[in-house]
Short mmCIF file of C-alpha atoms in Angstrom, two decimals:
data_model
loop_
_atom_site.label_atom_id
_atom_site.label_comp_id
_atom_site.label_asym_id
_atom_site.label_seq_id
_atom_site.Cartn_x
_atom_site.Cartn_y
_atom_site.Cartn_z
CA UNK A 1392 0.00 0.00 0.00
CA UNK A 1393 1.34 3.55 -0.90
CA UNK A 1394 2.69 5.61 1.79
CA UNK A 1395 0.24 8.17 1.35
CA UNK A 1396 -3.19 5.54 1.47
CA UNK A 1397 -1.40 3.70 4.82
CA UNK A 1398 -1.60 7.58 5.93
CA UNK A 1399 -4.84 8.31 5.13
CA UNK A 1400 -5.94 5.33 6.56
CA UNK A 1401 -4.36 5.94 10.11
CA UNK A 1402 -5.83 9.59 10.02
CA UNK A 1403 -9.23 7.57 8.99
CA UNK A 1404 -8.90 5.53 12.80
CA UNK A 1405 -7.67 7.90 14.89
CA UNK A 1406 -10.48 10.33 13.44
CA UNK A 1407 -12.88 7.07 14.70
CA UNK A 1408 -11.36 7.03 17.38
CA UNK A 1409 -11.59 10.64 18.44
CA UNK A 1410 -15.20 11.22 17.68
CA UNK A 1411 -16.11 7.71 19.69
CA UNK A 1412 -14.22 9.18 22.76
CA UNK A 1413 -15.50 12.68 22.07
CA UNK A 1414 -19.37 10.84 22.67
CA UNK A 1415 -18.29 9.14 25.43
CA UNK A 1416 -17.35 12.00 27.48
CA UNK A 1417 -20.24 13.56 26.15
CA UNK A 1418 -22.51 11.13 27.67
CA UNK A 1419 -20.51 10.94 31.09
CA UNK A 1420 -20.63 15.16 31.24
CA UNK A 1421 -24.69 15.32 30.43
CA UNK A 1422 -25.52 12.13 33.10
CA UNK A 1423 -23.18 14.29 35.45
CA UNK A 1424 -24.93 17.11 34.68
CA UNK A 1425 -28.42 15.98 34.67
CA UNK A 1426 -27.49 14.51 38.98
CA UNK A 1427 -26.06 17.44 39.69
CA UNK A 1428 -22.92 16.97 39.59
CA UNK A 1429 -19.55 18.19 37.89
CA UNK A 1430 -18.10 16.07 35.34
CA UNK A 1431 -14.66 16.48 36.23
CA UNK A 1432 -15.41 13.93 39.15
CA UNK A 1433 -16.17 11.37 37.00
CA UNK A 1434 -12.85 9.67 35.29
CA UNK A 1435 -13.16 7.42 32.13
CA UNK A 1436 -11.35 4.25 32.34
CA UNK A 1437 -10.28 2.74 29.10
CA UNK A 1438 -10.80 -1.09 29.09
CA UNK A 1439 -8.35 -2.08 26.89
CA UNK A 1440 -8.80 -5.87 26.75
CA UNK A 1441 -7.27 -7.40 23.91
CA UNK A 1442 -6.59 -4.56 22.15
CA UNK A 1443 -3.42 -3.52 20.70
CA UNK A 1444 -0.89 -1.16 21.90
CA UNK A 1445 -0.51 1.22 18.61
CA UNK A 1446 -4.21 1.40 19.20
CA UNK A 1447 -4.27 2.12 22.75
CA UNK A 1448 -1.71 4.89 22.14
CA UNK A 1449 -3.43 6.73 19.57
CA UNK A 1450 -6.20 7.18 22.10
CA UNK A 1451 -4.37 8.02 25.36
CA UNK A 1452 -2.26 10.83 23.19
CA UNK A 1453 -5.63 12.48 21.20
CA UNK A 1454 -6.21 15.91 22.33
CA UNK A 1455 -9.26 15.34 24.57
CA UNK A 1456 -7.75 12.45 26.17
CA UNK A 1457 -6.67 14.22 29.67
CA UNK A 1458 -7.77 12.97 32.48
CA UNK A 1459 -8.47 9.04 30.64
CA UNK A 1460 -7.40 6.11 33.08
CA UNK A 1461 -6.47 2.72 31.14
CA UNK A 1462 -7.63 -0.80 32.80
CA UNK A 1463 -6.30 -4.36 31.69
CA UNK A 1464 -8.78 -6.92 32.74
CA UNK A 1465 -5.38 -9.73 32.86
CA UNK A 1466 -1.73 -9.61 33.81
CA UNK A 1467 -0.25 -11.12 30.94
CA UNK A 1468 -1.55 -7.94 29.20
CA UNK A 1469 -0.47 -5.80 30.94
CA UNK A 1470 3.03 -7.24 31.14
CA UNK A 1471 2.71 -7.58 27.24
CA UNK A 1472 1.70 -4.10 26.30
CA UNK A 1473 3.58 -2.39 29.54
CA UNK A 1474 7.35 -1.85 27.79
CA UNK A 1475 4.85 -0.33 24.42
CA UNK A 1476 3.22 2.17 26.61
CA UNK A 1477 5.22 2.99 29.84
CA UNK A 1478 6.29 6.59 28.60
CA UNK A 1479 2.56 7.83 28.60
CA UNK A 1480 1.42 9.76 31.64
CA UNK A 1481 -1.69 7.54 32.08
CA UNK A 1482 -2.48 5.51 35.51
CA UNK A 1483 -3.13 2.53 34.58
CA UNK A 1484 -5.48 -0.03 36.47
CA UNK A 1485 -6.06 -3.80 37.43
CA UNK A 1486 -10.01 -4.09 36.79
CA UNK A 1487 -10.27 -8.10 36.53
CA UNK A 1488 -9.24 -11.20 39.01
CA UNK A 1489 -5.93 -11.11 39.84
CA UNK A 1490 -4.41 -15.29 41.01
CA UNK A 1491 -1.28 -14.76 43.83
CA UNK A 1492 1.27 -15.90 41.60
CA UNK A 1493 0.97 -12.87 39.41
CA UNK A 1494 0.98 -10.41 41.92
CA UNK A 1495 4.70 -9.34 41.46
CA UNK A 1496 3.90 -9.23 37.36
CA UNK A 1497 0.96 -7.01 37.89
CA UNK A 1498 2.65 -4.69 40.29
CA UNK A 1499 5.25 -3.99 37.84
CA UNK A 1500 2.88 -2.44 35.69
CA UNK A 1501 -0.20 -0.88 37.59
CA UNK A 1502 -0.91 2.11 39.91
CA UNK A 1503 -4.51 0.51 41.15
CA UNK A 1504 -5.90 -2.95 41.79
CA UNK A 1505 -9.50 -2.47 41.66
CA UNK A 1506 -10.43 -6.61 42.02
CA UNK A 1507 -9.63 -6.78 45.93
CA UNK A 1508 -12.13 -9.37 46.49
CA UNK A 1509 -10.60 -11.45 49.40
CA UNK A 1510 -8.68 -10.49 52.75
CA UNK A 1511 -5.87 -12.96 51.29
CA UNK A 1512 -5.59 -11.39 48.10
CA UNK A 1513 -5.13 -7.79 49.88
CA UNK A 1514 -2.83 -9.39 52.38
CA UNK A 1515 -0.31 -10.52 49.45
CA UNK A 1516 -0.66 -7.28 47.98
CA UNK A 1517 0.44 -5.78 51.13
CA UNK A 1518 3.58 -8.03 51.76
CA UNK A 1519 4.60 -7.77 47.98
CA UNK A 1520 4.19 -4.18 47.00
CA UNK A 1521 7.57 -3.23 48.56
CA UNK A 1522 9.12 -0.48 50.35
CA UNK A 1523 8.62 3.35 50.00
CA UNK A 1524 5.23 2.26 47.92
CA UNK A 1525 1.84 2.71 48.35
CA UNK A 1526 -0.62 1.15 46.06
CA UNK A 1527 -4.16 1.84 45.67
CA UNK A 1528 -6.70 -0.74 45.69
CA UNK A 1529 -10.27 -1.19 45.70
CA UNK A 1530 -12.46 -3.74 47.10
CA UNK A 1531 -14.59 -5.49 44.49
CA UNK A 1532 -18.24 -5.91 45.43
CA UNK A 1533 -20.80 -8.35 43.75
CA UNK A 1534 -23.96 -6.44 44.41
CA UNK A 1535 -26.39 -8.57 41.71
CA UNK A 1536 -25.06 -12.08 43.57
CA UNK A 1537 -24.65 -13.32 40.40
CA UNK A 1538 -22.45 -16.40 40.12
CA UNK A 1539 -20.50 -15.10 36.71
CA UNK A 1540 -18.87 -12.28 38.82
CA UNK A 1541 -16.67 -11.95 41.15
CA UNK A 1542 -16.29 -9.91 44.13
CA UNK A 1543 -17.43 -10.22 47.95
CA UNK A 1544 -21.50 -9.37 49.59
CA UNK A 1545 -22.68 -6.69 49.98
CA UNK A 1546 -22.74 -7.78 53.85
CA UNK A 1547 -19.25 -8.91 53.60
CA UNK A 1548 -17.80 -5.71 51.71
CA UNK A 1549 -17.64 -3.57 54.82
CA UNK A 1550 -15.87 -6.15 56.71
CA UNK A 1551 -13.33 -6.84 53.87
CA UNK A 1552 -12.81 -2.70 53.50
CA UNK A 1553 -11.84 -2.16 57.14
CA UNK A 1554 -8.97 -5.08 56.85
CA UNK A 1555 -8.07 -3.71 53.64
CA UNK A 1556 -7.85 -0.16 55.63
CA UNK A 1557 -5.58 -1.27 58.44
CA UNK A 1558 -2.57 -3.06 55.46
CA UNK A 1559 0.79 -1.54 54.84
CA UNK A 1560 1.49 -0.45 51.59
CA UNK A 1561 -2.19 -0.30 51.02
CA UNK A 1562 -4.17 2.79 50.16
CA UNK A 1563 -8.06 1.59 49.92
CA UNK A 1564 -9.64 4.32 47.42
CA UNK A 1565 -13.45 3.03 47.21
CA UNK A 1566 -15.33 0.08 45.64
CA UNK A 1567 -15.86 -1.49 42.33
CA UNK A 1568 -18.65 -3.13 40.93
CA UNK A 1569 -19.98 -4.38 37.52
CA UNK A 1570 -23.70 -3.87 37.20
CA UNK A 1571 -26.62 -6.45 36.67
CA UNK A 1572 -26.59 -8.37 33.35
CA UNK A 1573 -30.00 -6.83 32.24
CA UNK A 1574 -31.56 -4.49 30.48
CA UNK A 1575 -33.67 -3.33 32.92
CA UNK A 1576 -31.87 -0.16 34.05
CA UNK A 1577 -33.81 -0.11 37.66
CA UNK A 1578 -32.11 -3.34 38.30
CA UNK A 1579 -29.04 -2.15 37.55
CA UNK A 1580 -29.07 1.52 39.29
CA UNK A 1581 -30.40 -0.21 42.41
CA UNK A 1582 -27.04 -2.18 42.28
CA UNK A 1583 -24.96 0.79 42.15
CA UNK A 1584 -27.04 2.53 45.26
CA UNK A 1585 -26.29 -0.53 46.99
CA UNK A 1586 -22.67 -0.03 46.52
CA UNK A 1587 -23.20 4.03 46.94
CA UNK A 1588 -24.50 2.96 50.59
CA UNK A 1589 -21.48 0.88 51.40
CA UNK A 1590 -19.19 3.66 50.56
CA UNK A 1591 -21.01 6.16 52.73
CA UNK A 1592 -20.78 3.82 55.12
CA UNK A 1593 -17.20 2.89 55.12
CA UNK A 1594 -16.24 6.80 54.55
CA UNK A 1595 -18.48 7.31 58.20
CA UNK A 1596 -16.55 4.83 59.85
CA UNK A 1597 -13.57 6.65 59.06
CA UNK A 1598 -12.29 5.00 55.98
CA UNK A 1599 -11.85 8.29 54.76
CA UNK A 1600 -9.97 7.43 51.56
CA UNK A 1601 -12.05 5.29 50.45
CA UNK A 1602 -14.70 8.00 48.45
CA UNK A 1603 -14.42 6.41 44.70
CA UNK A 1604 -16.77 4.50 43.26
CA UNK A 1605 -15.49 2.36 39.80
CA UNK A 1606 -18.93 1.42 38.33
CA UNK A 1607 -20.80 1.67 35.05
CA UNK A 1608 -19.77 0.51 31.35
CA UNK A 1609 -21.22 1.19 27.66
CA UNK A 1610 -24.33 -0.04 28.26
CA UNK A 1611 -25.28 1.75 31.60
CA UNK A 1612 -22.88 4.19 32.31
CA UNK A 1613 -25.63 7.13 33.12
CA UNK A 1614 -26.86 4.75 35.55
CA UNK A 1615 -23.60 4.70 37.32
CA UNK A 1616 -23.21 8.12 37.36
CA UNK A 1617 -26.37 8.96 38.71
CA UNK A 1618 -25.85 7.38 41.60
CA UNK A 1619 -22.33 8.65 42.43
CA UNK A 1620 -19.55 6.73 39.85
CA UNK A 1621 -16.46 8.55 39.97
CA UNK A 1622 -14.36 5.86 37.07
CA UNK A 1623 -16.56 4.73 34.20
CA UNK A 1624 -15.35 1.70 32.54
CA UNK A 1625 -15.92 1.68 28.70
CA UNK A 1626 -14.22 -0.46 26.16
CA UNK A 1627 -16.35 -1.01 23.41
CA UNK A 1628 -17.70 2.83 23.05
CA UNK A 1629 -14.47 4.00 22.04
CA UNK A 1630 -12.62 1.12 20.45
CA UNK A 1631 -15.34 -0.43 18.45
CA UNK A 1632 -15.43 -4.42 19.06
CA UNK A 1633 -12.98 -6.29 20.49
CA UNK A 1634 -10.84 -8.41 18.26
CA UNK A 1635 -10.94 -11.64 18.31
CA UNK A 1636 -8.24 -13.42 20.56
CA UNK A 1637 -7.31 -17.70 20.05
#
């Protein structure tokens, strides 16, 4: 292909690419504003699952991408595309199960775990992260129960937060959550007021870190907001579908 047509064809995607992002924070600025609240406290995480590094780049370095978060769903990603993208500015976050025996892997790479979903899993994290660090996590809360997700109770998620609170190395920022796999929207915001209530909760009891709430994707991101998200996770909105991995 001519030099000038493999151009035009870049300038083609990252046009895509810019006007899919431009909607996005579109949608997260008018479900801010229609709550009452101010955009600017709701972040945009990039889930980058299988997608490619080039591609990731061309997003995290468009003009209106200040402010974007990026979040691997699994550690062999993140170690693969980590040497491709470790000049950019961009925070970069665990947001899927993370096993013990790739703690040290992920740590290399990430500046949040957001999949703290066991006491042992935070106690590893707080025994591996090393000295003169402090690494954010989150506690990762099931609130539809259903058996396809991970993350603690509701009734457990408290508990879980305040032994999260007392680790070294630790610094507990809030919850996660992925919403109810329906369509029915008051489902799925009731879910993210459960997790809303936990946070006030934890915050009262003088977990006073812990304000941020990672909820919401594509499909019911104004949901999230609504009830308090402060990271939206969207993949597909921006970067199209995912490709197909073997």
């Amino acid at each position: 292909m001519p030099v000038d047509h493999v151009l035009r064809y870049r300038q083609g995607v990252e046009n895509v690419l810019a006007e899919r992002l431009a909607a996005v924070q579109a949608r997260v600025a008018a479900a801010a504003q229609a709550a009452g609240r101010d955009p600017d406290d709701v972040a945009v995480l990039l889930a980058t699952k299988t997608h490619d590094a080039a591609t990731i780049r061309t997003v995290l370095t468009l003009p209106g991408a200040a402010g974007l978060l990026r979040g691997e769903n699994r550690v062999q990603e993140l170690v693969a595309k980590g040497p491709a993208l470790a000049d950019l500015p961009t925070a970069t976050h665990l947001i899927g199960p993370l096993q013990s025996n790739k703690i040290n892997a992920a740590l290399r790479w990430v500046t949040c775990v957001e999949s703290v979903a066991s006491a042992r899993l935070a106690d590893a994290l707080s025994a591996r992260v090393g000295p003169g660090r402090t690494l954010d996590v989150m506690v990762q809360v099931n609130v539809s129960g259903e058996t396809t997700k991970h993350g603690v109770t509701p009734d457990d998620a408290l508990t879980l937060a305040r032994h999260v609170g007392t680790l070294p190395g630790l610094r507990l920022t809030g919850l996660m959550t992925i919403g109810a796999n329906t369509d029915d929207q008051t489902v799925v915001r009731a879910g993210f007021a459960t997790l809303r209530t936990i946070r006030d909760t934890a915050v009262a009891d003088g977990l006073t870190t812990a304000t941020g709430l990672s909820m919401g994707m594509t499909s019911d991101l104004e949901a999230a907001v609504a009830e308090g998200a402060t990271i939206v996770r969207v993949g597909t909105a921006v970067f199209g579908p995912r490709p197909t991995v073997g």
